[in-house]
mmCIF file of C-alpha atoms in Angstrom:
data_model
loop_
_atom_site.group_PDB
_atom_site.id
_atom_site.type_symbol
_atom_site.label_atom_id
_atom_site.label_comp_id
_atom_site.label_asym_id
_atom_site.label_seq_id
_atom_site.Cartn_x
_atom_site.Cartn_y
_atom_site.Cartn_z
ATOM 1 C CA UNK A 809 63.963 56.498 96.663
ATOM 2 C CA UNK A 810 66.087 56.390 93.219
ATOM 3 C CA UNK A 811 69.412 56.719 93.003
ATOM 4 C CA UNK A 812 68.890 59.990 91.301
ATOM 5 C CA UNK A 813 66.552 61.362 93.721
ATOM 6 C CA UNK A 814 69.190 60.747 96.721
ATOM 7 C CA UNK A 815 71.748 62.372 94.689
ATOM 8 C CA UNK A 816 69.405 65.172 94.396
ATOM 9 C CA UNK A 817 68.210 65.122 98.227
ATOM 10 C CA UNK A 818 72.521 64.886 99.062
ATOM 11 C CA UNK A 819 73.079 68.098 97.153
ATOM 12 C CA UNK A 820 69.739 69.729 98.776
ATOM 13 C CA UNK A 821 70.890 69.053 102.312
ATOM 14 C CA UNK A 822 74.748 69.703 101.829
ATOM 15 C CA UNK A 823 76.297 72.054 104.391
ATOM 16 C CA UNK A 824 77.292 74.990 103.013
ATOM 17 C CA UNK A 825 80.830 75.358 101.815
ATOM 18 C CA UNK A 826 81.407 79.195 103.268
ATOM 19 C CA UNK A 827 82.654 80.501 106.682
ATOM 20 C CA UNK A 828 79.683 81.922 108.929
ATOM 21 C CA UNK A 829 80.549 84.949 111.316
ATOM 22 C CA UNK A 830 78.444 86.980 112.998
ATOM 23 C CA UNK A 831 79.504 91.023 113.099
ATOM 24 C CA UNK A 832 78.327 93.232 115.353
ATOM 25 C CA UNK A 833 77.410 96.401 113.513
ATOM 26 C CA UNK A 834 75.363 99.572 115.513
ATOM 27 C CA UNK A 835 72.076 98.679 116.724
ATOM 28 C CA UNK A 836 72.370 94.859 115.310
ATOM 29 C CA UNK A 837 74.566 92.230 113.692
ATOM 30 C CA UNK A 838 75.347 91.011 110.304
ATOM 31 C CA UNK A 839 75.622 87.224 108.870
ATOM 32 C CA UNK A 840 79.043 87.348 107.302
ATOM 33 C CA UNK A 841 79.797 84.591 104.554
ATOM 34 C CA UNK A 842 83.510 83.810 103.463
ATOM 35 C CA UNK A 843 84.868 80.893 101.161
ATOM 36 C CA UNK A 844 85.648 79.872 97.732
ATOM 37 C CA UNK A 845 83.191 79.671 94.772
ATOM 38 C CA UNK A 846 80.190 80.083 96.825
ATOM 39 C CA UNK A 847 78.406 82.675 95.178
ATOM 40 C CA UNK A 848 75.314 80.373 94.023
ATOM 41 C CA UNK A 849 74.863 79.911 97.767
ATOM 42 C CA UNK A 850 74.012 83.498 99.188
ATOM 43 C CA UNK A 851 70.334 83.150 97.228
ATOM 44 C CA UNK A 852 69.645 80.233 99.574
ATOM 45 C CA UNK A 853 71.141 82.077 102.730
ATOM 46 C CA UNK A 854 68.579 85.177 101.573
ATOM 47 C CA UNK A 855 65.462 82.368 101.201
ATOM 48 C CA UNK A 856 66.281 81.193 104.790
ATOM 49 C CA UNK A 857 66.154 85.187 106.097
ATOM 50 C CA UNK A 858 63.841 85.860 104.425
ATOM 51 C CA UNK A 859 60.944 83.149 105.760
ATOM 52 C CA UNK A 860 58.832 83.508 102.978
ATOM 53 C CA UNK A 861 60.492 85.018 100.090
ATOM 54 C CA UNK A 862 58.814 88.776 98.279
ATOM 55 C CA UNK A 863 60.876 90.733 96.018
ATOM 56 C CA UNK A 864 64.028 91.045 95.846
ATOM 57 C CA UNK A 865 65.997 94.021 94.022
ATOM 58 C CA UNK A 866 69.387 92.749 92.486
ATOM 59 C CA UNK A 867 71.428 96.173 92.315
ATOM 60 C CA UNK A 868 74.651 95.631 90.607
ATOM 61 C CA UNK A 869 77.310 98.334 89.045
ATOM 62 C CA UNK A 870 78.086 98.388 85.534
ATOM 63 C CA UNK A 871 81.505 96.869 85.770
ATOM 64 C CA UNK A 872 80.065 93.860 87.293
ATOM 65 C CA UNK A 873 80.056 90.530 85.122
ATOM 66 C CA UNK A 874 76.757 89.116 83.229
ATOM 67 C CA UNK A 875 77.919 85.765 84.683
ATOM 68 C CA UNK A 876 77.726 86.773 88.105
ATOM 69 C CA UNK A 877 74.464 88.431 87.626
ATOM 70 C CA UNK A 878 72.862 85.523 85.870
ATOM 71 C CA UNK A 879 74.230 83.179 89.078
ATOM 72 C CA UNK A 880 72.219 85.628 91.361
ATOM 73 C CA UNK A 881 69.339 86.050 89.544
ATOM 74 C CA UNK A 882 68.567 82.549 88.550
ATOM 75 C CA UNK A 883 69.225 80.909 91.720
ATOM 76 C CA UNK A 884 66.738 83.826 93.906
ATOM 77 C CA UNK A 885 64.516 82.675 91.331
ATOM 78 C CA UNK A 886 64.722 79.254 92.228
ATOM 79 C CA UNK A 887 64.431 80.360 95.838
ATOM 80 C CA UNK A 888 61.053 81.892 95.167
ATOM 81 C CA UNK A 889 61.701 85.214 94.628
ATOM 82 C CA UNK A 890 60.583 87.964 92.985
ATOM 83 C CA UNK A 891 63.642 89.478 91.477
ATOM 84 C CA UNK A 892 64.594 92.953 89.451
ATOM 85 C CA UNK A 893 67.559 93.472 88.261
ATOM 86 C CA UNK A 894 68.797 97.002 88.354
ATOM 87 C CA UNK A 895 71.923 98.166 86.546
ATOM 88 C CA UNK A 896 73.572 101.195 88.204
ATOM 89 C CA UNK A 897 76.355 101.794 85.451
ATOM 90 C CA UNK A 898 78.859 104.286 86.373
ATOM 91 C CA UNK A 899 78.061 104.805 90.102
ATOM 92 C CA UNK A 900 79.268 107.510 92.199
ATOM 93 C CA UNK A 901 79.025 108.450 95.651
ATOM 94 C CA UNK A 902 76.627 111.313 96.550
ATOM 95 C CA UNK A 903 73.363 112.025 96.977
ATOM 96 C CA UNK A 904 72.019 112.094 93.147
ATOM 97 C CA UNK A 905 72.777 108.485 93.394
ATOM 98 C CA UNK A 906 71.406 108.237 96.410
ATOM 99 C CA UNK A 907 67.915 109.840 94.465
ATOM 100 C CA UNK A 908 68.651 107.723 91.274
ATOM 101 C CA UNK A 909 68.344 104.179 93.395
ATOM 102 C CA UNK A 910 65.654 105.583 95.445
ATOM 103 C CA UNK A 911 63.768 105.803 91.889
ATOM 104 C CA UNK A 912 64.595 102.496 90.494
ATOM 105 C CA UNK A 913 63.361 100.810 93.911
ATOM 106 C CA UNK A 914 60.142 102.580 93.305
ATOM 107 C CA UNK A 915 59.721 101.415 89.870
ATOM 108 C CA UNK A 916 60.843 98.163 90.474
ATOM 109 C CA UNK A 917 58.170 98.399 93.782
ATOM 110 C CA UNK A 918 60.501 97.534 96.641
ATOM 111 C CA UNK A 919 59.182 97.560 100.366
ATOM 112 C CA UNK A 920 60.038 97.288 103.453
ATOM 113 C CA UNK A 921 59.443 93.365 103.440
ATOM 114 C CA UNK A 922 61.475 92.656 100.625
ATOM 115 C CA UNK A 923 65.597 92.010 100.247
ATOM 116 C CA UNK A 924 68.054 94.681 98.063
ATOM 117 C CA UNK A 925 71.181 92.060 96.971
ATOM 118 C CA UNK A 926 73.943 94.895 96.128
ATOM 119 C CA UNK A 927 76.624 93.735 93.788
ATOM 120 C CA UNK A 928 79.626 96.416 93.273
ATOM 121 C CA UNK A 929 82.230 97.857 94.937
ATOM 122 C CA UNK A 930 82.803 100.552 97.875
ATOM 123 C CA UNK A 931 80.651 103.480 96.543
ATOM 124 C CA UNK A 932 77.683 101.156 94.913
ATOM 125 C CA UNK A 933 77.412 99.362 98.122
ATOM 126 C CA UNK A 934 77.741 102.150 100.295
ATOM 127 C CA UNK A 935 75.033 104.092 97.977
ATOM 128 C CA UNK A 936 73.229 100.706 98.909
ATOM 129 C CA UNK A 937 73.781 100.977 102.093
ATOM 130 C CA UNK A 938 72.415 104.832 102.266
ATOM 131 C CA UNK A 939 69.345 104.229 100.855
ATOM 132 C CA UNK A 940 67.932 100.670 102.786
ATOM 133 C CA UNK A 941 68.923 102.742 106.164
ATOM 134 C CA UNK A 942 65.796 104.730 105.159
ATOM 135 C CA UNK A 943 64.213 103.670 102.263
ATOM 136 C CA UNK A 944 60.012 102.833 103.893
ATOM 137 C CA UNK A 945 61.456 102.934 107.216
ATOM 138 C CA UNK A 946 64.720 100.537 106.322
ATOM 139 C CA UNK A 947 65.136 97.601 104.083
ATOM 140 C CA UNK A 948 67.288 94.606 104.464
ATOM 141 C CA UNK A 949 70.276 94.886 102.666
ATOM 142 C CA UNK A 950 72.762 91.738 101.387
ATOM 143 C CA UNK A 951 75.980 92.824 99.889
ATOM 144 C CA UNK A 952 78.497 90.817 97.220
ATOM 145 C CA UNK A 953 81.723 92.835 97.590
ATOM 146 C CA UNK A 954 83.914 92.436 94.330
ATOM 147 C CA UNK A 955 86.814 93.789 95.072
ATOM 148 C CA UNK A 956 89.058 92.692 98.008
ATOM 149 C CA UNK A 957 89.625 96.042 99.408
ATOM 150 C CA UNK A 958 85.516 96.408 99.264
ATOM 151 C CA UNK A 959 85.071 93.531 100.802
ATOM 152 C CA UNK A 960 86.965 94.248 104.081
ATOM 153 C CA UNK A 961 85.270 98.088 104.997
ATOM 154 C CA UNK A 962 81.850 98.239 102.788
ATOM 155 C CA UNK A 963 79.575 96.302 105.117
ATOM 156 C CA UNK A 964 80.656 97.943 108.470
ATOM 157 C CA UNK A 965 82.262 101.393 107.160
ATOM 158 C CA UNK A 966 80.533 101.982 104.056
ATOM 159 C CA UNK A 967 82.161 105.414 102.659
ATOM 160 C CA UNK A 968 80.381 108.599 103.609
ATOM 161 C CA UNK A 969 78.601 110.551 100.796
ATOM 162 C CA UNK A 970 79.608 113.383 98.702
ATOM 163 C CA UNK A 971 77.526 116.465 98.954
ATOM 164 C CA UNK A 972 78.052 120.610 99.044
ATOM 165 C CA UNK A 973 81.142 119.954 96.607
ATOM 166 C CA UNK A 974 83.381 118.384 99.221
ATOM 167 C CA UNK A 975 84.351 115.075 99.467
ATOM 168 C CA UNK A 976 82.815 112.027 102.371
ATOM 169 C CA UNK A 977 81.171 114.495 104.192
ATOM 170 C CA UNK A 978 77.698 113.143 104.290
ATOM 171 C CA UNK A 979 78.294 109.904 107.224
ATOM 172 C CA UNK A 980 76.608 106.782 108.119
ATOM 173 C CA UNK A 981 76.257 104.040 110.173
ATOM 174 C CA UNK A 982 76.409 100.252 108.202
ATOM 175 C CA UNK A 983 73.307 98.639 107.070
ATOM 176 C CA UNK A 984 73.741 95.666 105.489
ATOM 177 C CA UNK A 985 72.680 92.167 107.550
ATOM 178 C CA UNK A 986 74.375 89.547 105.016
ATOM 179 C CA UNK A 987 77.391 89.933 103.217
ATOM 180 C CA UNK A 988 78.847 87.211 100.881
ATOM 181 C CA UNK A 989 82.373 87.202 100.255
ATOM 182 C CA UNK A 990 83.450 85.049 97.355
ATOM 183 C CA UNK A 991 87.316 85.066 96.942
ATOM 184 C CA UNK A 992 86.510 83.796 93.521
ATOM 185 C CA UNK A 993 84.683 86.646 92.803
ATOM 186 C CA UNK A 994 86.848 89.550 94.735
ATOM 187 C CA UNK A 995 90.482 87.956 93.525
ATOM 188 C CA UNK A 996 93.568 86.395 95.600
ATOM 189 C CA UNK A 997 96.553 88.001 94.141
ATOM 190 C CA UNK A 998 98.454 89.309 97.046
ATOM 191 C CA UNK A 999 100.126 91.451 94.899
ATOM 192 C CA UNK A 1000 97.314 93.256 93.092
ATOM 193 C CA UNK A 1001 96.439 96.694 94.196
ATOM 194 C CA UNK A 1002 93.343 95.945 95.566
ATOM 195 C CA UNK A 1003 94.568 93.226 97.957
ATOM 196 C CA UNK A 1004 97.550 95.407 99.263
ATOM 197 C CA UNK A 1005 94.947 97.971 99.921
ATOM 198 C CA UNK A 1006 92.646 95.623 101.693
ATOM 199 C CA UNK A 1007 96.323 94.226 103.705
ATOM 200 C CA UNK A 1008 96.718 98.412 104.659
ATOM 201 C CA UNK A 1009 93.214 98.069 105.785
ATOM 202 C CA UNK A 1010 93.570 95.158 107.859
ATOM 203 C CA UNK A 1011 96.454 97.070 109.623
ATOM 204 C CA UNK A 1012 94.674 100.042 110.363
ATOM 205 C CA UNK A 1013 91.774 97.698 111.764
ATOM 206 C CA UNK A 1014 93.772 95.708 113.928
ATOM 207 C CA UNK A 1015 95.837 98.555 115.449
ATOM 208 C CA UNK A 1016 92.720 99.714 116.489
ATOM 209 C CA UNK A 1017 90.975 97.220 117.979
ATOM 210 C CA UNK A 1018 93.683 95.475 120.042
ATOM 211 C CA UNK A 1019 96.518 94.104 120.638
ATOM 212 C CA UNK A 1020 95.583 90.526 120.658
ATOM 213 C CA UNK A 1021 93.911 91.374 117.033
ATOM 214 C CA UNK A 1022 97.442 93.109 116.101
ATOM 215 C CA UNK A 1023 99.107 89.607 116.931
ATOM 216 C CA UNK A 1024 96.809 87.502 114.764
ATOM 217 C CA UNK A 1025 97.350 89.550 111.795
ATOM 218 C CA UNK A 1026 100.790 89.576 112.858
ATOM 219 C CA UNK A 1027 100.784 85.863 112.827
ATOM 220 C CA UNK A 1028 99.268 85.232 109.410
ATOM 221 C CA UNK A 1029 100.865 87.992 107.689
ATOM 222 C CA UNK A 1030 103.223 85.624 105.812
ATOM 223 C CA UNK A 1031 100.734 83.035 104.528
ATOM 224 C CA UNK A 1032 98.537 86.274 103.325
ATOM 225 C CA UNK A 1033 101.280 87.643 101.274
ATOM 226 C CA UNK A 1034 101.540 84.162 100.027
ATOM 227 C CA UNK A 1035 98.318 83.965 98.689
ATOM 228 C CA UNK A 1036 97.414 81.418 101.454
ATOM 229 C CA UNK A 1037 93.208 81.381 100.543
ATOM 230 C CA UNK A 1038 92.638 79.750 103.469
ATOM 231 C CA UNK A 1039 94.731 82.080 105.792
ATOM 232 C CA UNK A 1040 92.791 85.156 104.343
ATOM 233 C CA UNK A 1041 89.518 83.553 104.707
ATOM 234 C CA UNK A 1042 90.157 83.534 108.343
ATOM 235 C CA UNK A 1043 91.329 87.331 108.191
ATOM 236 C CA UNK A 1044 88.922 89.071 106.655
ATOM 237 C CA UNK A 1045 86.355 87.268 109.283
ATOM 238 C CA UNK A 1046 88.587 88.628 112.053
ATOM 239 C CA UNK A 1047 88.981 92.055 110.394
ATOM 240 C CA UNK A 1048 84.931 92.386 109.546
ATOM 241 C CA UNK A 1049 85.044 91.561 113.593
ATOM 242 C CA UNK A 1050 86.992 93.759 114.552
ATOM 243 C CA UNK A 1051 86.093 96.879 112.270
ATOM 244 C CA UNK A 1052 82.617 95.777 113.074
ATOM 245 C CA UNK A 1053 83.184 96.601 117.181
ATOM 246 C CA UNK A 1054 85.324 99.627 116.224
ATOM 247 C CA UNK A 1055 82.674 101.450 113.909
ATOM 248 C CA UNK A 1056 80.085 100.474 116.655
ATOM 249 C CA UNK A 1057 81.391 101.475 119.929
ATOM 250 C CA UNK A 1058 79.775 103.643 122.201
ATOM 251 C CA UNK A 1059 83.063 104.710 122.610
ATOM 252 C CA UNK A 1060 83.520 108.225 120.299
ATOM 253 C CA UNK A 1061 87.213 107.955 120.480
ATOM 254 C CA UNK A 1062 87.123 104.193 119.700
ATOM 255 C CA UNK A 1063 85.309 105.166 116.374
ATOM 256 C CA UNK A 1064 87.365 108.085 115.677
ATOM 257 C CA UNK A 1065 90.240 105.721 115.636
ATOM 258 C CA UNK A 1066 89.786 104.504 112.339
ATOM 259 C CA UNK A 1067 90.809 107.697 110.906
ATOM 260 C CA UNK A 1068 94.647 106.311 111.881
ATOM 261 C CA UNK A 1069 96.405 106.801 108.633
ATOM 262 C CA UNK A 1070 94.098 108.312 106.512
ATOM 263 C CA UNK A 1071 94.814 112.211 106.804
ATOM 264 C CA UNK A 1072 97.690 111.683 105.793
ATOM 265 C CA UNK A 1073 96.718 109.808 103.049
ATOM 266 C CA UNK A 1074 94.517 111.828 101.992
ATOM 267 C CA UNK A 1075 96.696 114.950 102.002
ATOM 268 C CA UNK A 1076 99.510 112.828 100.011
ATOM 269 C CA UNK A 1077 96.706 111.907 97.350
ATOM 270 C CA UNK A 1078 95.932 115.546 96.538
ATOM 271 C CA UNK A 1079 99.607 116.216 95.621
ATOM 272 C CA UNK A 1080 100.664 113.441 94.095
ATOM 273 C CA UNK A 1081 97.322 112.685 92.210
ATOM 274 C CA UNK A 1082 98.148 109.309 89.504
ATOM 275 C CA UNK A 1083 101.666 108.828 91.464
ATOM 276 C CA UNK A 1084 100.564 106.743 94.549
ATOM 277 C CA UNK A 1085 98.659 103.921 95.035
ATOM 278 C CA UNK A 1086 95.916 104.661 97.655
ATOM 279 C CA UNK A 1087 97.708 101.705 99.946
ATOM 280 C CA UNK A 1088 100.778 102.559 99.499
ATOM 281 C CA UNK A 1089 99.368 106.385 100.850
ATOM 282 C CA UNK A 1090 97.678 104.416 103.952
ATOM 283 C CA UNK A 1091 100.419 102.135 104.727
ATOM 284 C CA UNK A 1092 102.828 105.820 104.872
ATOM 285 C CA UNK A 1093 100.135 107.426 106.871
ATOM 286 C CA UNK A 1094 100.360 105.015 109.095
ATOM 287 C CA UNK A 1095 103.898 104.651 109.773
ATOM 288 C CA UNK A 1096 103.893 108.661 110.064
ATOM 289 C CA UNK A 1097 101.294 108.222 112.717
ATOM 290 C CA UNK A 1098 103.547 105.948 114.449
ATOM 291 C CA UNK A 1099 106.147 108.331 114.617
ATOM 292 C CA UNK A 1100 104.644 111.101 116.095
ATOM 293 C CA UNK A 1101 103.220 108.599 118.612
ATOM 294 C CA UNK A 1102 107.089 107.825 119.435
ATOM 295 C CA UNK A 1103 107.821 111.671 119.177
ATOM 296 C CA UNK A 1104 104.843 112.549 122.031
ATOM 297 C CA UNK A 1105 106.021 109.611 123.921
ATOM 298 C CA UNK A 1106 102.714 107.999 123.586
ATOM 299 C CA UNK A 1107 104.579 104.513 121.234
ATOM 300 C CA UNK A 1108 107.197 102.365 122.022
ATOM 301 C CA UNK A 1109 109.956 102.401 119.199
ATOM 302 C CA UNK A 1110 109.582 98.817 119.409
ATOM 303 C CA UNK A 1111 105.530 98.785 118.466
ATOM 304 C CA UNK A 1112 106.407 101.433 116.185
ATOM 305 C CA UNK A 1113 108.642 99.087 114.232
ATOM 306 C CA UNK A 1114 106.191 96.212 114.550
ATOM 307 C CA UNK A 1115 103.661 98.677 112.639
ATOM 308 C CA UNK A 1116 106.599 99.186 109.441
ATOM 309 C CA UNK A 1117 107.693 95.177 109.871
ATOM 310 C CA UNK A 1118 104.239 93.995 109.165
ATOM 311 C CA UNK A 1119 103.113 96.031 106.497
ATOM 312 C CA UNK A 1120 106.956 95.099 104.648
ATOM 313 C CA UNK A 1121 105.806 91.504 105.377
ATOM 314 C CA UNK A 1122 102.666 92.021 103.390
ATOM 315 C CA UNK A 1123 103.951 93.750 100.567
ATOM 316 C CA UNK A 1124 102.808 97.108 101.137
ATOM 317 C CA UNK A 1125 105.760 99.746 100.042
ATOM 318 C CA UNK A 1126 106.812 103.226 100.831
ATOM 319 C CA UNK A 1127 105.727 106.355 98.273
ATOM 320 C CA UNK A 1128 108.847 107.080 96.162
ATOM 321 C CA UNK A 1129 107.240 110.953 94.850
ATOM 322 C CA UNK A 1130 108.747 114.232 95.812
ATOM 323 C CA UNK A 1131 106.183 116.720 97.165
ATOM 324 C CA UNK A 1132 106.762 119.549 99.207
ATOM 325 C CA UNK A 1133 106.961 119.429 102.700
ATOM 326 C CA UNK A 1134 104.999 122.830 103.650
ATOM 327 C CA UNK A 1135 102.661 121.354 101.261
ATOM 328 C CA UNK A 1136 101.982 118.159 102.873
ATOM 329 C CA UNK A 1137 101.310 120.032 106.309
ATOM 330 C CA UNK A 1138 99.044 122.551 105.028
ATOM 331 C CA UNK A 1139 96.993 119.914 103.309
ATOM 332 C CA UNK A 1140 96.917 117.579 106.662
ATOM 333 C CA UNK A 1141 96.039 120.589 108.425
ATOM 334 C CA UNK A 1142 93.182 121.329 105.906
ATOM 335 C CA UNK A 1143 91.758 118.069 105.862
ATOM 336 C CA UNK A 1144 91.928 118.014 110.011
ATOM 337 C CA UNK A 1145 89.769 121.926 109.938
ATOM 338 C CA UNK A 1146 87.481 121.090 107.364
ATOM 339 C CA UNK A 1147 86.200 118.477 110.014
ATOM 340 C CA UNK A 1148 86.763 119.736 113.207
ATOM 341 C CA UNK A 1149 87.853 122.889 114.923
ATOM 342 C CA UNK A 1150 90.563 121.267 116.837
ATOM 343 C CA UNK A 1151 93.683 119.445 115.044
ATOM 344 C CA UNK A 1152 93.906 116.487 116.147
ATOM 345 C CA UNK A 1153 95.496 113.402 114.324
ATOM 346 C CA UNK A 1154 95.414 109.845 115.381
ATOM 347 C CA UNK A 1155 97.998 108.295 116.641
ATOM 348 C CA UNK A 1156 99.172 105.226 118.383
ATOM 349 C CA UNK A 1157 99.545 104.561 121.995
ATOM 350 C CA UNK A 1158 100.037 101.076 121.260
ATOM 351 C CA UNK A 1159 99.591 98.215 119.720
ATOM 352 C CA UNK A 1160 95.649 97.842 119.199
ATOM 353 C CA UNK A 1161 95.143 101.205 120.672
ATOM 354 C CA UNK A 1162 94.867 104.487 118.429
ATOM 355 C CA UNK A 1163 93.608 107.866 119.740
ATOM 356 C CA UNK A 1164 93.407 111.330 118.554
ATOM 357 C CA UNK A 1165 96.286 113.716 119.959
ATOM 358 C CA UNK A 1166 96.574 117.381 119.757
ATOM 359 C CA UNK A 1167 98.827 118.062 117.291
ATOM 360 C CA UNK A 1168 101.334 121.119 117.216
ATOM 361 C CA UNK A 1169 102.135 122.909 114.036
ATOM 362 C CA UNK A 1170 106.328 122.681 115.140
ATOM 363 C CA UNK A 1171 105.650 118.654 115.549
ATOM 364 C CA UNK A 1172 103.647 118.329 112.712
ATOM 365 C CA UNK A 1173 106.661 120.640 110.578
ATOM 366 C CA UNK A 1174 109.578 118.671 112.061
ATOM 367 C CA UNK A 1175 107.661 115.057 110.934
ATOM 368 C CA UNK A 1176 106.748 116.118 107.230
ATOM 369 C CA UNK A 1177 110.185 117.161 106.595
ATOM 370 C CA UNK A 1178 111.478 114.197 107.647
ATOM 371 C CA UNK A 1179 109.133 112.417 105.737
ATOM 372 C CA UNK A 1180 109.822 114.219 102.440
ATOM 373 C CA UNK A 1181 113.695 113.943 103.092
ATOM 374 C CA UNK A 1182 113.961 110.204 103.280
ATOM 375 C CA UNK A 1183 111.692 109.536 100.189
ATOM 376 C CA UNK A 1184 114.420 107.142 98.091
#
């Protein structure tokens, strides 16, 4: 064998450079893929899933780079397969989309044996994920988050749809089997806005899933709000984990946990529309939710300020807006009735453990004020 043809057999059979994890997700599991500049890899992971390779419908969002569609697209070629690449443009989140990719899959004649790679963020893959569920009977989905905050909920909580005029209303369950996270490709700044929103989502994870997943986000929250790559390769495997066991549960109150933080947000979004930052809104809905846990007697005041200490250690502030106080409750309360006939909010028992509590309109008064009155 030539020198050149070992080099070439060296590269062939070099381990891959990315993190493997397997993630339980309802019914199944997904292949989870973290590391640094490994995008050219996931077309090889795909080949080996695949057996023998058929079609394979690149969906990517309009925002997405020609670079990192040509990477895709040339290397499933060299894998053997068959690939379309379908442009989405502006994507939104309802069920015209829904119709929209169900059409280009048909033109582009997608079946059940072949592969959709979805390149985008939250609403393209979860529009993804919505249509393999049930597209001939379900289609194996791979996902290339490319935003940070994508990349930590997409693949086991994609968003629920629009529909009826109302926002998320339309659920579902994950689909996607491979996911590909390249940190190249989603960004590392610990101070951008998508990676505090992914550190408010880590949180809200890990105070749901337990307390021993609490204290290693605890542990590493320093080295992720120093950029540490390494460090946050390690946590978003653990936070895919854990959200991936949460979402699944057979538990409905373990699933209904993940709602910890984000009425409130939610409700402080619609009044403050443009003036705070969508983590900034979860990080305050979930220190609220941690003090009506203390106020029912349900939370330590010690776990309570664990939950403030480590979202200050990664970075994630407090709202500085005014909004009124009668306001805010009305609009939690809204938010909590349009889904259910009971209000209920979760709240913290402790750490790693959220549930939903009954909620009384005095308690819920007494907290919002409070909140509103210490805004700096």
């Amino acid at each position: 064998m030539s020198d050149d043809e070992k080099s070439a057999a060296g590269e062939k059979d070099a381990p891959l450079r990315s993190a493997r994890q397997w993630v339980v997700v309802r019914g199944t599991s997904m292949d989870l893929r973290v590391g640094t500049g490994i995008l050219s890899e996931f077309p090889r992971v795909l080949r080996s899933a695949a057996g023998r390779p058929h079609a394979c419908a690149l969906v990517h969002e309009g925002g997405v780079s020609d670079d990192v569609v040509r990477v895709l697209h040339d290397n499933l070629c060299d894998q053997g397969f068959r690939v379309s690449t379908l442009s989405l443009g502006a994507v939104g989140c309802d069920l015209a989309e829904v119709e929209r990719l169900n059409v280009m899959l048909r033109d582009a004649r997608i079946t059940s044996d072949d592969i959709v790679l979805a390149v985008g963020g939250l609403k393209t893959l979860s529009v993804a994920s919505f249509v393999c569920s049930s597209w001939l009977g379900g289609t194996q989905l791979a996902e290339v988050p490319t935003d940070l905050a994508s990349a930590v909920v997409a693949a086991t909580t994609p968003r629920a749809l629009d529909s009826a005029g109302l926002e998320r209303v339309v659920s579902q369950d994950a689909t996607a089997r491979y996911t590909m996270i390249d940190l190249d490709l989603v960004g590392t700044d610990p101070k951008s806005e998508t990676a505090l929103l992914a550190f408010a989502l880590m949180v809200q994870t890990a105070m749901c899933d337990s307390d021993r997943a609490f204290g290693k986000l605890w542990d590493a929250a320093d080295d992720l709000a120093a950029g540490d790559e390494a460090a946050l390769t390690t946590q978003l495997q653990d936070t895919l984990k854990s959200r991936g066991k949460v979402s699944s549960a057979t538990s409905a109150a373990l699933r209904q946990s993940l709602e910890f933080g984000t009425t409130f947000a939610d409700a402080l979004l619609s009044l403050a529309p443009g003036e705070v930052s969508r983590a900034t809104a979860l990080a305050d809905g979930m220190r609220f939710a941690a003090r009506l846990g203390v106020a029912q007697e349900t939370l330590s005041v010690d776990d309570m300020l664990a939950v403030d200490e480590v979202l200050e250690r990664l970075g994630v502030p407090t709202a500085r807006v005014t909004v009124d106080a009668g306001e805010l409750a009305a609009r939690i309360r809204d938010a909590r009735f349009q889904r259910t006939n009971r209000f209920m909010l979760a709240v913290p028992r402790a750490l790693g453990r959220v549930r939903l509590a009954v909620m009384t309109d005095d308690l819920l008064a007494e907290h919002t004020a409070a909140w509103c009155a210490s805004r700096p």
